[in-house]
Coordinates of C-alpha atoms and ligand atoms in Angstrom, one line a residue:
X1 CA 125.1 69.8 118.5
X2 CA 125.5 68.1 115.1
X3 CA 126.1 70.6 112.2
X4 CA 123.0 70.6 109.9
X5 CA 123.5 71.9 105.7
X6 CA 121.4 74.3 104.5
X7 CA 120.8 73.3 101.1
X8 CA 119.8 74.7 97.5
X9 CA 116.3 74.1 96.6
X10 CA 116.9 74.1 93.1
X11 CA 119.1 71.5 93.9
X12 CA 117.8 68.6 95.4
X13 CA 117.7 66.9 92.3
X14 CA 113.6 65.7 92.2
X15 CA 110.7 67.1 92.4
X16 CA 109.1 66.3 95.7
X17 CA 112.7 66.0 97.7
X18 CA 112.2 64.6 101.4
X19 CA 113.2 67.8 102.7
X20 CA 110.2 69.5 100.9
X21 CA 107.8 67.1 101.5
X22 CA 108.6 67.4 105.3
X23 CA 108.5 71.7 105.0
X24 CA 105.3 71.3 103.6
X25 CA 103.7 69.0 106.3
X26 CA 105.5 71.1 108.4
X27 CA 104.0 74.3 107.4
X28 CA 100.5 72.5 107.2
X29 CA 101.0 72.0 110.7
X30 CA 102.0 75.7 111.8
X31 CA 98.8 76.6 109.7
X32 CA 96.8 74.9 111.9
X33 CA 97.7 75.9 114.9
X34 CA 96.1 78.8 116.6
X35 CA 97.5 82.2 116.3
X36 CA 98.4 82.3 120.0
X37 CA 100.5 79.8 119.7
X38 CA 104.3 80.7 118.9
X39 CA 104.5 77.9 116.6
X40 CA 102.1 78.4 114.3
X41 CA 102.7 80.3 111.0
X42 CA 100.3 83.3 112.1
X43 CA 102.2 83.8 114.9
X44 CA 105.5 83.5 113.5
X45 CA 104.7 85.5 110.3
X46 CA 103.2 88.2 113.4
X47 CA 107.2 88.2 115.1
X48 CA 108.4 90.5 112.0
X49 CA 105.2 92.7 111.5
X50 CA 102.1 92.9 113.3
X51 CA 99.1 95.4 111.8
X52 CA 100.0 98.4 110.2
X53 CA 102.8 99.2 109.2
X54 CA 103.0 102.0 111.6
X55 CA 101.6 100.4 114.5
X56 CA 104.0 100.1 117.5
X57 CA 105.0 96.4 118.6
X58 CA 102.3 95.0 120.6
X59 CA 105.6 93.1 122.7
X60 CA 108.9 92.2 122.5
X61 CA 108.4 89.3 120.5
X62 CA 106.0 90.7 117.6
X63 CA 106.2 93.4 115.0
X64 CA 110.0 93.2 115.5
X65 CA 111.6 92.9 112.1
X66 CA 114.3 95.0 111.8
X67 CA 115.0 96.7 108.4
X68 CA 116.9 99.8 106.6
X69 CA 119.6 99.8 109.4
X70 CA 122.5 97.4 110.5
X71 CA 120.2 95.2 112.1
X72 CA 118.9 93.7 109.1
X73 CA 120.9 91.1 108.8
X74 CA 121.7 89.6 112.6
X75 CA 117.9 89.8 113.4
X76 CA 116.4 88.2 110.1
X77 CA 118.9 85.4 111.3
X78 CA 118.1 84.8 114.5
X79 CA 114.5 84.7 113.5
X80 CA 115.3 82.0 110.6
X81 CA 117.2 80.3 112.9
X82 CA 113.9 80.0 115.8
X83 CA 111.7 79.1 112.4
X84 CA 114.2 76.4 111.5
X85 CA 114.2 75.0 115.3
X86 CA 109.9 74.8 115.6
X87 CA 109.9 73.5 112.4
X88 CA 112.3 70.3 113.2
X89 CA 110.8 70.1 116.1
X90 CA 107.1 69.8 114.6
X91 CA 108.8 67.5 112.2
X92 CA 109.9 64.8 114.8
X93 CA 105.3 64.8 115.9
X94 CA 104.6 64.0 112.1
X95 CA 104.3 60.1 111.6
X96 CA 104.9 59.9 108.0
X97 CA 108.3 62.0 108.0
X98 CA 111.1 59.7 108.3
X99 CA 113.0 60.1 111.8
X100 CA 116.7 60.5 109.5
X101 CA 114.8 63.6 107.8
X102 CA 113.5 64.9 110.8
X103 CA 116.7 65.1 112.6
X104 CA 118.9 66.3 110.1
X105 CA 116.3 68.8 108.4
X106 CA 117.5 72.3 107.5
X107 CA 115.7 75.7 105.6
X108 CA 116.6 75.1 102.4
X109 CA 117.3 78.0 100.1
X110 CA 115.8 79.7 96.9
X111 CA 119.0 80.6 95.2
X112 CA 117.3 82.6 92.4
X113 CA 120.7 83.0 90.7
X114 CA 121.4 79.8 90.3
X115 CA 120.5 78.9 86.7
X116 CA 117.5 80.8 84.4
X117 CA 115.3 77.4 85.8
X118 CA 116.1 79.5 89.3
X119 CA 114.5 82.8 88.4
X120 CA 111.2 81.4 88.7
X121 CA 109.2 80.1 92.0
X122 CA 110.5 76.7 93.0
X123 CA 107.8 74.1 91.5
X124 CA 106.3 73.0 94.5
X125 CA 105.2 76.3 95.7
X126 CA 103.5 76.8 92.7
X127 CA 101.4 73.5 93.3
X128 CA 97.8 74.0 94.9
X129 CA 98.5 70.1 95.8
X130 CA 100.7 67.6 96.8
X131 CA 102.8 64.9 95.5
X132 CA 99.8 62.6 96.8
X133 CA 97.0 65.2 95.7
X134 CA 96.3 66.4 99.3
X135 CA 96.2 70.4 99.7
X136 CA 99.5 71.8 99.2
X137 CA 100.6 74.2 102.3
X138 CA 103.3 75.7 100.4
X139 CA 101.3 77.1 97.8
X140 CA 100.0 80.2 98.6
X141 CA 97.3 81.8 96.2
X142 CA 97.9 85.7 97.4
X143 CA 101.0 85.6 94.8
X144 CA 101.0 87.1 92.0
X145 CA 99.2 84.5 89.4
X146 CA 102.5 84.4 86.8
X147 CA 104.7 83.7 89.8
X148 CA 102.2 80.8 90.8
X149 CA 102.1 79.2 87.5
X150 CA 106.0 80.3 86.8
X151 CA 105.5 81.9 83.8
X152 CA 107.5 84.8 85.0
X153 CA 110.9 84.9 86.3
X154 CA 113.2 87.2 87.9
X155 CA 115.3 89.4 85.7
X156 CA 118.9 88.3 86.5
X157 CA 119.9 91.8 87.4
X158 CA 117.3 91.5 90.5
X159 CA 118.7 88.1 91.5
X160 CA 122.5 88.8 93.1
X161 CA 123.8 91.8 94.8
X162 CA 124.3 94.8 93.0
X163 CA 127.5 96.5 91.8
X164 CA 130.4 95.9 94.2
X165 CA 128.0 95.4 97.1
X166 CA 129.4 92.4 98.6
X167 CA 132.6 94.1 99.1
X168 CA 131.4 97.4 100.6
X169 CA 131.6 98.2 104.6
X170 CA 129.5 96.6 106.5
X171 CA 128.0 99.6 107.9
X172 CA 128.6 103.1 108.4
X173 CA 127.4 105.8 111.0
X174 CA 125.7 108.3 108.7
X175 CA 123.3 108.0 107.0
X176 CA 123.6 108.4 102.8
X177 CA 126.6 106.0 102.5
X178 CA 126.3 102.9 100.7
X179 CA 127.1 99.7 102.7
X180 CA 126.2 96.3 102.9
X181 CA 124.3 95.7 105.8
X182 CA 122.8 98.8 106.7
X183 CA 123.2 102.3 108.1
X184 CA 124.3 102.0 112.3
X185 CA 121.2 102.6 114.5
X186 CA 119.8 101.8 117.7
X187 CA 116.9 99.0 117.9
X188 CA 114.5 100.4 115.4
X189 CA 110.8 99.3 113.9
X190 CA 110.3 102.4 112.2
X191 CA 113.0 104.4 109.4
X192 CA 115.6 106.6 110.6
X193 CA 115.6 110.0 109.3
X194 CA 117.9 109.6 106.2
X195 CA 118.6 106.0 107.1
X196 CA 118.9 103.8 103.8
X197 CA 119.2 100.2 103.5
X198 CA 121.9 98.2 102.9
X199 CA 123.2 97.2 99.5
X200 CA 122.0 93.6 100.5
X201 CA 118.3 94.2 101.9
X202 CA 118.1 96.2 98.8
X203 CA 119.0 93.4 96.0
X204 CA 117.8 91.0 95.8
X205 CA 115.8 91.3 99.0
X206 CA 113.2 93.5 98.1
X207 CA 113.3 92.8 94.4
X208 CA 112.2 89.3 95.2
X209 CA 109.6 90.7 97.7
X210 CA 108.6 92.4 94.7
X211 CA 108.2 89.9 92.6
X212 CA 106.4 87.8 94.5
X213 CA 103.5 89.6 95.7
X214 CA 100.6 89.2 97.5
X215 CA 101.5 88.1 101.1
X216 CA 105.4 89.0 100.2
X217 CA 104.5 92.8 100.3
X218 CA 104.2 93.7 103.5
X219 CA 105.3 93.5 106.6
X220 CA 103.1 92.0 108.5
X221 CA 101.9 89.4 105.9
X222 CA 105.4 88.3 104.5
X223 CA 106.5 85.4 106.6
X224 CA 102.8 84.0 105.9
X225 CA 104.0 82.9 102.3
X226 CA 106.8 79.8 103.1
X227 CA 108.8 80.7 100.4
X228 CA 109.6 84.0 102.1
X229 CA 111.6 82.0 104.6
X230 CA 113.6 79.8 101.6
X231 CA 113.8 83.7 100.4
X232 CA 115.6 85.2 103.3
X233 CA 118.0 81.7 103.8
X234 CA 119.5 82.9 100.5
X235 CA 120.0 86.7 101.7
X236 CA 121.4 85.3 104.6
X237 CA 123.6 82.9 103.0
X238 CA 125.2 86.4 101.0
X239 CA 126.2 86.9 104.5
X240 CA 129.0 83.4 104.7
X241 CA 129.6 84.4 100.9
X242 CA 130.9 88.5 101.7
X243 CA 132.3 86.5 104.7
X244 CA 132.8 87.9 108.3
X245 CA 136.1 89.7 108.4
X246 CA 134.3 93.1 108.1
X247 CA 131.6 93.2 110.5
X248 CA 131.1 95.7 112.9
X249 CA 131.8 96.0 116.5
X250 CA 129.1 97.7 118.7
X251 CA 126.0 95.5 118.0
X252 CA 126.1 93.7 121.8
X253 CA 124.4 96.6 123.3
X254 CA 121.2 95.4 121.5
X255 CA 119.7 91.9 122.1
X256 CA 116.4 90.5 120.4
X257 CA 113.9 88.7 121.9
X258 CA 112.1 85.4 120.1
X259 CA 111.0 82.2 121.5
X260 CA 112.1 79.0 120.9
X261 CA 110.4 75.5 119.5
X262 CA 108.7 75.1 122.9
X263 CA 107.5 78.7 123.5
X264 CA 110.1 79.3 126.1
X265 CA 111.3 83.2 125.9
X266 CA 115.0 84.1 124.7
X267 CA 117.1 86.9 124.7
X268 CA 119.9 87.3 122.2
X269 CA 122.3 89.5 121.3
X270 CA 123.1 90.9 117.6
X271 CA 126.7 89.6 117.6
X272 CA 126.0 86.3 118.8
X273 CA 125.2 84.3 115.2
X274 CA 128.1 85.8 113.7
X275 CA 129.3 82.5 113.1
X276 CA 126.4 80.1 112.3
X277 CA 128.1 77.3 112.7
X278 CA 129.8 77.3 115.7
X279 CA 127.1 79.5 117.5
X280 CA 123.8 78.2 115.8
X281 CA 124.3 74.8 114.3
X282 CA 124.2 75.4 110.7
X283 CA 126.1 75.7 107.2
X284 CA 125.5 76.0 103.9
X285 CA 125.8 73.8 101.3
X286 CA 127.6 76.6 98.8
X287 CA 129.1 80.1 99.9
X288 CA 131.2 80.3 96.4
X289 CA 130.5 83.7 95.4
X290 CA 128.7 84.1 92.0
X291 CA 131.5 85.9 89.6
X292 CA 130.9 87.8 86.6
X293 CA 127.2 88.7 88.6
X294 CA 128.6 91.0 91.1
X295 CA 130.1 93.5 89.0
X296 CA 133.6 92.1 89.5
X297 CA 134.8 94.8 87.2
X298 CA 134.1 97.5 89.4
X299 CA 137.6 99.5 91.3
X300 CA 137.1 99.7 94.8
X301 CA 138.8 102.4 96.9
X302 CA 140.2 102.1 100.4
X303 CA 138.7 104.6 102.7
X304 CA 141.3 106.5 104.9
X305 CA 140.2 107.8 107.0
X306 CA 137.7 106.3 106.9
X307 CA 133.8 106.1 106.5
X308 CA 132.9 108.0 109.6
X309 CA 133.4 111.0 107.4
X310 CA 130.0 112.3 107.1
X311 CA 129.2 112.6 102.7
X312 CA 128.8 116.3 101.7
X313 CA 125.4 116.6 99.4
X314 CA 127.3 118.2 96.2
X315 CA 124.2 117.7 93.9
X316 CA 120.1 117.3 94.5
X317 CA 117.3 117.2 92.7
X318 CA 113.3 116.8 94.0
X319 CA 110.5 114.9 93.1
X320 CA 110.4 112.0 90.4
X321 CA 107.6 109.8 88.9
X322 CA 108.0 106.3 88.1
X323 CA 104.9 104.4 86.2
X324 CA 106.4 101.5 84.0
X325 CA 108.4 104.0 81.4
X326 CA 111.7 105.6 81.4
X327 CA 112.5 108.7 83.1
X328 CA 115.5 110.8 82.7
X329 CA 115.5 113.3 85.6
X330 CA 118.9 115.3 85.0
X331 CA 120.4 117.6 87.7
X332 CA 123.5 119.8 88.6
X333 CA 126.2 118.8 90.8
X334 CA 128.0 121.8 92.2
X335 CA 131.8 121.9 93.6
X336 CA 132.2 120.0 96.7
X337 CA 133.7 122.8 99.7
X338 CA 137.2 121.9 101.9
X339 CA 138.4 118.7 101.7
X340 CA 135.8 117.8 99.4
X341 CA 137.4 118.8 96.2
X342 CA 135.9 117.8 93.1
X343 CA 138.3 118.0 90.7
X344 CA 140.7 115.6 92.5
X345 CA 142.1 112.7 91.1
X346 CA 141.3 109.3 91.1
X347 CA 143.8 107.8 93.2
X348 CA 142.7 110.2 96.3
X349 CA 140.4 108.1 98.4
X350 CA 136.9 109.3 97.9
X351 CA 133.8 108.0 97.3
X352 CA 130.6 109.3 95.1
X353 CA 127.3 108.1 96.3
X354 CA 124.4 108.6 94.5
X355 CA 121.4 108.3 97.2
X356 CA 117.5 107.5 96.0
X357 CA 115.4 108.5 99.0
X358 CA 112.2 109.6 100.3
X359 CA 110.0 107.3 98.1
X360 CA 106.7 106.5 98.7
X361 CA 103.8 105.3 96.8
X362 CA 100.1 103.4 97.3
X363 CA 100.7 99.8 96.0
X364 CA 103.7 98.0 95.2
X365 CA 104.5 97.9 91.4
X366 CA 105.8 94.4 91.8
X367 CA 108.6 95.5 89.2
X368 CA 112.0 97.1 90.0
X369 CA 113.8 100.2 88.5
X370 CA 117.1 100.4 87.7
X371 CA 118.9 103.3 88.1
X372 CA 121.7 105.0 86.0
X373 CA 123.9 107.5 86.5
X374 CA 124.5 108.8 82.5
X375 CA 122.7 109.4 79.6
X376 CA 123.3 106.2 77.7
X377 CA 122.3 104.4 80.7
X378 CA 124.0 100.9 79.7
X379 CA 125.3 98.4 82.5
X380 CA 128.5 100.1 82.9
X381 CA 126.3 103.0 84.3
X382 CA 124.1 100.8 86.4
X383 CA 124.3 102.0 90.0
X384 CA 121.5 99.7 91.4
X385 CA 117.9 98.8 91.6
X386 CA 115.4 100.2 93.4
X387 CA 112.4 98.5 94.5
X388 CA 109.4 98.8 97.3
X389 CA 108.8 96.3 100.4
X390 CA 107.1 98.1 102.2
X391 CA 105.7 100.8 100.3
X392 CA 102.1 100.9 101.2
X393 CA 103.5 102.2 104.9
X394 CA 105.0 105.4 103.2
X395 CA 101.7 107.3 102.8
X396 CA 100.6 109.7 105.7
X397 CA 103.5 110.4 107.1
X398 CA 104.7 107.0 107.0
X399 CA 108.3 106.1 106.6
X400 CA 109.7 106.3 103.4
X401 CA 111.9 104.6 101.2
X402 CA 115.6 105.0 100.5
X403 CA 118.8 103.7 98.8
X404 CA 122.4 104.6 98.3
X405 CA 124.7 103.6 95.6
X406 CA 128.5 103.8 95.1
X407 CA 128.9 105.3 92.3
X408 CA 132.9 106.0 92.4
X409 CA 133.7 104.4 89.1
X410 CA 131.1 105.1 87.3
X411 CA 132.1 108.9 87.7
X412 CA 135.6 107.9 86.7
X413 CA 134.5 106.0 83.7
X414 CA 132.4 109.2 82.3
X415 CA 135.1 111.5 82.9
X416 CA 137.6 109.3 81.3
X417 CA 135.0 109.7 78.2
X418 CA 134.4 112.9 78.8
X419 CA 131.0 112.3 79.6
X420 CA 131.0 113.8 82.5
X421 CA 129.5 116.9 82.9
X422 CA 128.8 118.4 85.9
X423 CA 125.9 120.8 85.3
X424 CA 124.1 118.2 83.2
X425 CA 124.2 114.9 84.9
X426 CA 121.5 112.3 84.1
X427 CA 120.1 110.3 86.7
X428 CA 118.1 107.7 84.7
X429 CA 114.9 105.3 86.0
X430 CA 114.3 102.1 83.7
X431 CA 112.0 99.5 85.0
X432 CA 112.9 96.0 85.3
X433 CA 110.1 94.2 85.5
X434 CA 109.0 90.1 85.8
X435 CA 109.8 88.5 82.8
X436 CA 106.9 86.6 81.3
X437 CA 106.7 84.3 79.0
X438 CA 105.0 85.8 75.9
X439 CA 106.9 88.7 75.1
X440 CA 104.5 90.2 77.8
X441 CA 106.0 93.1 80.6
X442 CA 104.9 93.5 83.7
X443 CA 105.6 96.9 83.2
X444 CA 102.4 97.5 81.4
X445 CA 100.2 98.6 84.1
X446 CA 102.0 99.2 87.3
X447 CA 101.7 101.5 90.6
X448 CA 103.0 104.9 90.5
X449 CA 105.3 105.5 92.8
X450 CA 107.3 109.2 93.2
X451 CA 111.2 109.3 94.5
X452 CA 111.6 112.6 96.6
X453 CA 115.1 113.5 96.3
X454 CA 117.9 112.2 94.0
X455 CA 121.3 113.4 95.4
X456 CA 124.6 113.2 94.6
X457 CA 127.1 113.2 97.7
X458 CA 131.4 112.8 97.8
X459 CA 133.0 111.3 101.1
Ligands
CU1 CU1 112.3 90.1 103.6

């Protein structure tokens, strides 16, 4: 199996590259095909979410997508990988593809990061035609309209990973702690009790969702827009960029089923594409990790023992409403009881998590809110985004939302001000939205949507 490269959209260097042109005859093709069959994009948009949101999997292939837990990451990559496979193999029935592109064709990736060109939807999705004036497959008309016609972009705080993410554990067996990949779980469709995502899922993953809109908001709908698959090529490439010396053990007892380019039924296990190019074929073109974006500044702190210490909630605080301004919700954090000890000193290994859950809401607001631990709520106080794939399940009963941020230095920074002030801290919501050209916000007029519980925890 010859090693194919994953490359950056943004660059391929022209507009109408051969590995786009052949996507997009590609993805005209899975549009055409009946929803019954696995390689049309119906069906294949149908493998992560199928109806409602809280509608059970019709089978072990549909509805399987596999989000706020560890599983995030090793399913979304196995399914990118089957998506990659059917495409190539469509590619090799289409006449006016060259054979060379056809057998050396790999998902390219929307690296949004890459320059302020990036934040904006690659060109040729934008396009309701092609390079030739024929219907254009990649465009999807569901997106947002600024998106389509790239007048907005992605604020570069929802394009990379947030504070020290890309350096946290992998996972961890309670729920509340912030990690990159996920909190630990069995196979699961719907949220965990207290389960949060993972640093990663959360930016840029669903920020992006966010942006985009339309088909890119839910669940079942997502994989319909063919950007969403350039999307989650760049999530997964964070994966070869935080590297694979910290991943967990304990994923084999789960396996995932897809199908492959012909139809033909797999099962797979979660640990087996741990090393995408040995065990799936594949590289990418850049895994260099973007520096000054990642909050390089931030301490980290070795956990001994380690994170299977459960966090103790110190601090919470109930319901919050978000709609487009700035909210300051301030709350008390009280002493932390045995080990936890609040007054101890920095070089003790402890970390401060400050955990966003239970959100829920109608609509998406298609923006993102960053959240600050602090008054003066400047990017040294910038624990993380928050933003709402998803959201229109949460209603009803539904499953909510949650995130978890380490918050460790900022803590030590305020109280190396003096800013810190236990009976007074200030947990602060500012959206981020689109930006448009125009001086215009997409903050203007957004959907509501109301946080539950703000808590503080130490582990
Ligand atoms: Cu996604």
């Amino acid at each position: 199996m010859a090693t194919i490269t994953r490359r950056d959209v943004y660059g391929l260097g022209e507009p109408w590259h051969p590995i786009l042109r052949a996507y997009a005859l590609a993805i005209g093709r899975m549009k055409a095909l009946p929803a019954t069959d696995s390689r049309s994009l119906a069906y294949q948009a149908s493998v992560h979410g199928f109806g409602s949101e809280s509608d059970p999997p019709p089978d072990r292939f549909r509805g399987q997508c596999q989000h706020n837990c560890w599983y995030f990451l090793p399913w979304h990559r196995w399914y990118l990988h089957y998506f990659e496979r059917t495409v190539r193999s469509l590619l090799t029935e289409i006449e006016e593809v060259p054979d060379e592109v056809a057998a050396t064709w790999a998902l390219p990736y929307w690296n949004y990061a890459r320059d302020a060109g990036a934040a904006k939807l690659p060109p040729e999705f934008g396009s309701p035609t092609l390079w030739d004036g024929r219907p254009n497959a990649l465009y999807d008309d569901t997106r947002l309209p600024e998106v389509n016609d790239r007048s907005a972009a992605l604020d570069r705080v929802q394009t990379v990973p947030g504070r020290g993410v890309i350096d946290q554990p992998f996972s961890a067996p309670t729920s509340g702690v912030a990690t990159f990949g996920g909190t630990a779980s069995g196979w699961h469709h719907f949220r965990e009790p207290g389960a949060v995502a993972g640093g990663l899922e959360g930016t840029p993953h669903n920020d992006v969702h966010g942006f985009v809109g339309g088909n890119m908001w839910r669940f079942a709908t997502a994989g319909l827009d063919p950007v969403f698959w350039l999307h989650h090529c760049n999530i997964d490439r964070y994966w070869e960029v935080r590297g694979h010396d910290a991943d967990p053990s304990g994923w084999a007892n789960v396996s995932f089923d897809f199908r492959t380019e012909t139809g033909a039924a797999v099962r797979v296990e979660a640990d087996g594409c741990v090393d995408p190019e040995a065990q799936l074929g594949y590289r990418y073109e850049d895994v260099t990790r973007p520096d000054g974006l990642l909050g390089g500044a931030v301490r980290r702190f070795e956990m001994a023992p380690g994170p299977e210490l459960p966090p103790e909630v110190v601090g919470t605080r109930g319901t919050v409403r978000l709609q487009g301004r700035r909210v300051d919700a301030p709350m008390a954090v009280g002493a932390p009881s045995g080990d936890f000890l609040l007054s101890r000193g920095r070089d003790r290994e402890q970390r401060v998590f400050l955990t966003v859950n239970d959100i829920t809401g109608e609509a998406n607001p298609g923006i993102s809110y960053a959240v600050y631990l602090g008054e003066r709520a400047d990017e040294s106080c910038r624990a993380g985004l928050i933003s709402f794939f998803g959201i229109e399940g949460t209603g009803g009963g539904g499953h909510p939302l949650g995130y978890a941020f380490d918050v460790t230095d900022i803590v030590h920074t305020l109280e190396d001000e003096g800013a810190w002030n236990p009976d007074d801290v200030h947990v602060v919501f500012e959206p981020v939205g689109a930006v448009l050209d125009e001086g215009r916000s997409r903050t203007e007029e957004t959907a509501p949507v109301e946080v539950g519980s703000v808590s503080i925890a130490y582990q």
